[in-house]
Amino acid sequence: MHVNESAENYLETILILSQRLPVVRSVDIATELDFKKSSVSVAMKKLRESGHIIVSPEGYISLTQTGREVADCIYERHTLLSSWLQRLGVDPKVAAEDACRIEHVISAESFEAIKRHIQ
């Protein structure tokens, strides 16, 4: 299932926060991304309606299986591309920023080829 870049970023952020925090709330996402709470609220509504997240009555956000699959894919791309760029001598901050842009546009075929080449 294809989701836009913004949705991919939100899902990846939820995944990362869920590894660091006992629960993930909209305010945590807003803080992490330095976005307005209202913007995050709109995005969470769209992700909930598309079946990528579940929001509990207490406001705790968790990924559905579909949301987790998207988040895992984007996170794998980000971490592999970022570490690869760093090994090529790119500054870690620049590598992370570039990986964030590349992860959304690279085809599955090209990513798998890079992955095979690296490993």
JSON list of C-alpha atoms in Angstrom, two decimals:
[
{"chain": "A", "resi": 1, "resn": "MET", "atom": "CA", "xyz": [0.00, 0.00, 0.00]},
{"chain": "A", "resi": 2, "resn": "HIS", "atom": "CA", "xyz": [1.42, 3.35, -1.04]},
{"chain": "A", "resi": 3, "resn": "VAL", "atom": "CA", "xyz": [1.37, 6.25, 1.41]},
{"chain": "A", "resi": 4, "resn": "ASN", "atom": "CA", "xyz": [2.74, 9.74, 0.87]},
{"chain": "A", "resi": 5, "resn": "GLU", "atom": "CA", "xyz": [6.05, 10.99, 2.23]},
{"chain": "A", "resi": 6, "resn": "SER", "atom": "CA", "xyz": [4.44, 12.87, 5.10]},
{"chain": "A", "resi": 7, "resn": "ALA", "atom": "CA", "xyz": [2.56, 9.78, 6.26]},
{"chain": "A", "resi": 8, "resn": "GLU", "atom": "CA", "xyz": [5.74, 7.71, 5.99]},
{"chain": "A", "resi": 9, "resn": "ASN", "atom": "CA", "xyz": [7.57, 10.23, 8.19]},
{"chain": "A", "resi": 10, "resn": "TYR", "atom": "CA", "xyz": [4.83, 10.15, 10.81]},
{"chain": "A", "resi": 11, "resn": "LEU", "atom": "CA", "xyz": [4.73, 6.34, 10.85]},
{"chain": "A", "resi": 12, "resn": "GLU", "atom": "CA", "xyz": [8.52, 6.14, 11.14]},
{"chain": "A", "resi": 13, "resn": "THR", "atom": "CA", "xyz": [8.44, 8.66, 13.99]},
{"chain": "A", "resi": 14, "resn": "ILE", "atom": "CA", "xyz": [5.76, 6.66, 15.83]},
{"chain": "A", "resi": 15, "resn": "LEU", "atom": "CA", "xyz": [7.93, 3.55, 15.45]},
{"chain": "A", "resi": 16, "resn": "ILE", "atom": "CA", "xyz": [11.03, 5.30, 16.78]},
{"chain": "A", "resi": 17, "resn": "LEU", "atom": "CA", "xyz": [9.14, 6.88, 19.70]},
{"chain": "A", "resi": 18, "resn": "SER", "atom": "CA", "xyz": [7.52, 3.56, 20.59]},
{"chain": "A", "resi": 19, "resn": "GLN", "atom": "CA", "xyz": [11.01, 2.13, 21.07]},
{"chain": "A", "resi": 20, "resn": "ARG", "atom": "CA", "xyz": [11.94, 4.95, 23.47]},
{"chain": "A", "resi": 21, "resn": "LEU", "atom": "CA", "xyz": [8.71, 5.71, 25.33]},
{"chain": "A", "resi": 22, "resn": "PRO", "atom": "CA", "xyz": [6.22, 3.54, 27.20]},
{"chain": "A", "resi": 23, "resn": "VAL", "atom": "CA", "xyz": [3.36, 5.17, 25.21]},
{"chain": "A", "resi": 24, "resn": "VAL", "atom": "CA", "xyz": [3.24, 7.50, 22.21]},
{"chain": "A", "resi": 25, "resn": "ARG", "atom": "CA", "xyz": [0.93, 10.50, 22.18]},
{"chain": "A", "resi": 26, "resn": "SER", "atom": "CA", "xyz": [0.35, 13.25, 19.61]},
{"chain": "A", "resi": 27, "resn": "VAL", "atom": "CA", "xyz": [2.25, 15.69, 21.81]},
{"chain": "A", "resi": 28, "resn": "ASP", "atom": "CA", "xyz": [5.30, 13.39, 21.71]},
{"chain": "A", "resi": 29, "resn": "ILE", "atom": "CA", "xyz": [5.19, 13.33, 17.92]},
{"chain": "A", "resi": 30, "resn": "ALA", "atom": "CA", "xyz": [4.79, 17.11, 17.76]},
{"chain": "A", "resi": 31, "resn": "THR", "atom": "CA", "xyz": [7.77, 17.57, 20.07]},
{"chain": "A", "resi": 32, "resn": "GLU", "atom": "CA", "xyz": [9.94, 15.07, 18.16]},
{"chain": "A", "resi": 33, "resn": "LEU", "atom": "CA", "xyz": [9.21, 16.62, 14.77]},
{"chain": "A", "resi": 34, "resn": "ASP", "atom": "CA", "xyz": [8.93, 20.21, 16.02]},
{"chain": "A", "resi": 35, "resn": "PHE", "atom": "CA", "xyz": [5.44, 20.49, 14.50]},
{"chain": "A", "resi": 36, "resn": "LYS", "atom": "CA", "xyz": [2.32, 22.18, 15.82]},
{"chain": "A", "resi": 37, "resn": "LYS", "atom": "CA", "xyz": [0.02, 19.89, 17.79]},
{"chain": "A", "resi": 38, "resn": "SER", "atom": "CA", "xyz": [-2.84, 20.81, 15.47]},
{"chain": "A", "resi": 39, "resn": "SER", "atom": "CA", "xyz": [-0.89, 19.63, 12.41]},
{"chain": "A", "resi": 40, "resn": "VAL", "atom": "CA", "xyz": [-0.08, 16.34, 14.10]},
{"chain": "A", "resi": 41, "resn": "SER", "atom": "CA", "xyz": [-3.72, 15.93, 15.13]},
{"chain": "A", "resi": 42, "resn": "VAL", "atom": "CA", "xyz": [-4.87, 16.26, 11.51]},
{"chain": "A", "resi": 43, "resn": "ALA", "atom": "CA", "xyz": [-2.23, 13.78, 10.36]},
{"chain": "A", "resi": 44, "resn": "MET", "atom": "CA", "xyz": [-3.18, 11.27, 13.09]},
{"chain": "A", "resi": 45, "resn": "LYS", "atom": "CA", "xyz": [-6.81, 11.47, 12.00]},
{"chain": "A", "resi": 46, "resn": "LYS", "atom": "CA", "xyz": [-5.81, 10.64, 8.41]},
{"chain": "A", "resi": 47, "resn": "LEU", "atom": "CA", "xyz": [-3.56, 7.78, 9.53]},
{"chain": "A", "resi": 48, "resn": "ARG", "atom": "CA", "xyz": [-6.32, 6.41, 11.74]},
{"chain": "A", "resi": 49, "resn": "GLU", "atom": "CA", "xyz": [-8.86, 6.62, 8.92]},
{"chain": "A", "resi": 50, "resn": "SER", "atom": "CA", "xyz": [-6.46, 4.87, 6.53]},
{"chain": "A", "resi": 51, "resn": "GLY", "atom": "CA", "xyz": [-5.94, 2.04, 9.01]},
{"chain": "A", "resi": 52, "resn": "HIS", "atom": "CA", "xyz": [-2.28, 2.72, 9.78]},
{"chain": "A", "resi": 53, "resn": "ILE", "atom": "CA", "xyz": [-2.67, 3.60, 13.47]},
{"chain": "A", "resi": 54, "resn": "ILE", "atom": "CA", "xyz": [-4.98, 2.98, 16.40]},
{"chain": "A", "resi": 55, "resn": "VAL", "atom": "CA", "xyz": [-5.63, 5.69, 18.96]},
{"chain": "A", "resi": 56, "resn": "SER", "atom": "CA", "xyz": [-6.81, 4.51, 22.37]},
{"chain": "A", "resi": 57, "resn": "PRO", "atom": "CA", "xyz": [-9.42, 6.43, 24.38]},
{"chain": "A", "resi": 58, "resn": "GLU", "atom": "CA", "xyz": [-6.51, 7.79, 26.46]},
{"chain": "A", "resi": 59, "resn": "GLY", "atom": "CA", "xyz": [-4.86, 9.16, 23.31]},
{"chain": "A", "resi": 60, "resn": "TYR", "atom": "CA", "xyz": [-2.13, 6.54, 23.05]},
{"chain": "A", "resi": 61, "resn": "ILE", "atom": "CA", "xyz": [-1.06, 5.90, 19.48]},
{"chain": "A", "resi": 62, "resn": "SER", "atom": "CA", "xyz": [0.03, 2.51, 18.18]},
{"chain": "A", "resi": 63, "resn": "LEU", "atom": "CA", "xyz": [0.78, 1.18, 14.73]},
{"chain": "A", "resi": 64, "resn": "THR", "atom": "CA", "xyz": [-1.50, -1.35, 13.07]},
{"chain": "A", "resi": 65, "resn": "GLN", "atom": "CA", "xyz": [0.10, -4.22, 11.18]},
{"chain": "A", "resi": 66, "resn": "THR", "atom": "CA", "xyz": [-0.09, -2.19, 7.96]},
{"chain": "A", "resi": 67, "resn": "GLY", "atom": "CA", "xyz": [1.33, 0.89, 9.66]},
{"chain": "A", "resi": 68, "resn": "ARG", "atom": "CA", "xyz": [4.12, -1.17, 11.19]},
{"chain": "A", "resi": 69, "resn": "GLU", "atom": "CA", "xyz": [5.04, -2.62, 7.79]},
{"chain": "A", "resi": 70, "resn": "VAL", "atom": "CA", "xyz": [5.36, 0.85, 6.26]},
{"chain": "A", "resi": 71, "resn": "ALA", "atom": "CA", "xyz": [7.29, 2.18, 9.26]},
{"chain": "A", "resi": 72, "resn": "ASP", "atom": "CA", "xyz": [9.67, -0.80, 9.30]},
{"chain": "A", "resi": 73, "resn": "CYS", "atom": "CA", "xyz": [10.37, -0.39, 5.58]},
{"chain": "A", "resi": 74, "resn": "ILE", "atom": "CA", "xyz": [11.10, 3.33, 5.85]},
{"chain": "A", "resi": 75, "resn": "TYR", "atom": "CA", "xyz": [13.17, 2.90, 9.02]},
{"chain": "A", "resi": 76, "resn": "GLU", "atom": "CA", "xyz": [15.27, 0.15, 7.40]},
{"chain": "A", "resi": 77, "resn": "ARG", "atom": "CA", "xyz": [15.89, 2.36, 4.39]},
{"chain": "A", "resi": 78, "resn": "HIS", "atom": "CA", "xyz": [16.83, 5.29, 6.60]},
{"chain": "A", "resi": 79, "resn": "THR", "atom": "CA", "xyz": [19.25, 3.40, 8.82]},
{"chain": "A", "resi": 80, "resn": "LEU", "atom": "CA", "xyz": [20.94, 1.52, 5.98]},
{"chain": "A", "resi": 81, "resn": "LEU", "atom": "CA", "xyz": [21.30, 4.56, 3.72]},
{"chain": "A", "resi": 82, "resn": "SER", "atom": "CA", "xyz": [22.48, 6.78, 6.55]},
{"chain": "A", "resi": 83, "resn": "SER", "atom": "CA", "xyz": [25.15, 4.33, 7.72]},
{"chain": "A", "resi": 84, "resn": "TRP", "atom": "CA", "xyz": [26.26, 3.69, 4.12]},
{"chain": "A", "resi": 85, "resn": "LEU", "atom": "CA", "xyz": [26.69, 7.41, 3.46]},
{"chain": "A", "resi": 86, "resn": "GLN", "atom": "CA", "xyz": [28.66, 7.78, 6.70]},
{"chain": "A", "resi": 87, "resn": "ARG", "atom": "CA", "xyz": [30.97, 4.94, 5.67]},
{"chain": "A", "resi": 88, "resn": "LEU", "atom": "CA", "xyz": [31.54, 6.83, 2.42]},
{"chain": "A", "resi": 89, "resn": "GLY", "atom": "CA", "xyz": [32.79, 9.76, 4.49]},
{"chain": "A", "resi": 90, "resn": "VAL", "atom": "CA", "xyz": [29.66, 11.90, 4.66]},
{"chain": "A", "resi": 91, "resn": "ASP", "atom": "CA", "xyz": [29.17, 13.87, 7.89]},
{"chain": "A", "resi": 92, "resn": "PRO", "atom": "CA", "xyz": [26.66, 11.98, 10.12]},
{"chain": "A", "resi": 93, "resn": "LYS", "atom": "CA", "xyz": [24.19, 14.90, 10.23]},
{"chain": "A", "resi": 94, "resn": "VAL", "atom": "CA", "xyz": [24.28, 15.32, 6.44]},
{"chain": "A", "resi": 95, "resn": "ALA", "atom": "CA", "xyz": [24.03, 11.55, 5.95]},
{"chain": "A", "resi": 96, "resn": "ALA", "atom": "CA", "xyz": [20.90, 11.39, 8.13]},
{"chain": "A", "resi": 97, "resn": "GLU", "atom": "CA", "xyz": [19.29, 14.32, 6.30]},
{"chain": "A", "resi": 98, "resn": "ASP", "atom": "CA", "xyz": [20.10, 12.88, 2.87]},
{"chain": "A", "resi": 99, "resn": "ALA", "atom": "CA", "xyz": [18.92, 9.41, 3.88]},
{"chain": "A", "resi": 100, "resn": "CYS", "atom": "CA", "xyz": [15.63, 10.96, 5.01]},
{"chain": "A", "resi": 101, "resn": "ARG", "atom": "CA", "xyz": [15.09, 12.40, 1.55]},
{"chain": "A", "resi": 102, "resn": "ILE", "atom": "CA", "xyz": [16.29, 9.34, -0.38]},
{"chain": "A", "resi": 103, "resn": "GLU", "atom": "CA", "xyz": [14.26, 6.83, 1.64]},
{"chain": "A", "resi": 104, "resn": "HIS", "atom": "CA", "xyz": [11.00, 8.14, 0.21]},
{"chain": "A", "resi": 105, "resn": "VAL", "atom": "CA", "xyz": [11.90, 8.19, -3.48]},
{"chain": "A", "resi": 106, "resn": "ILE", "atom": "CA", "xyz": [14.18, 5.22, -4.04]},
{"chain": "A", "resi": 107, "resn": "SER", "atom": "CA", "xyz": [12.56, 2.24, -5.75]},
{"chain": "A", "resi": 108, "resn": "ALA", "atom": "CA", "xyz": [12.39, -1.11, -4.00]},
{"chain": "A", "resi": 109, "resn": "GLU", "atom": "CA", "xyz": [14.58, -2.56, -6.76]},
{"chain": "A", "resi": 110, "resn": "SER", "atom": "CA", "xyz": [17.32, 0.06, -6.32]},
{"chain": "A", "resi": 111, "resn": "PHE", "atom": "CA", "xyz": [17.21, -0.19, -2.53]},
{"chain": "A", "resi": 112, "resn": "GLU", "atom": "CA", "xyz": [17.55, -3.97, -2.65]},
{"chain": "A", "resi": 113, "resn": "ALA", "atom": "CA", "xyz": [20.50, -3.64, -5.04]},
{"chain": "A", "resi": 114, "resn": "ILE", "atom": "CA", "xyz": [22.23, -1.19, -2.67]},
{"chain": "A", "resi": 115, "resn": "LYS", "atom": "CA", "xyz": [21.47, -3.49, 0.25]},
{"chain": "A", "resi": 116, "resn": "ARG", "atom": "CA", "xyz": [23.01, -6.48, -1.56]},
{"chain": "A", "resi": 117, "resn": "HIS", "atom": "CA", "xyz": [26.07, -4.43, -2.53]},
{"chain": "A", "resi": 118, "resn": "ILE", "atom": "CA", "xyz": [26.64, -3.20, 1.02]},
{"chain": "A", "resi": 119, "resn": "GLN", "atom": "CA", "xyz": [26.27, -6.61, 2.62]}
]
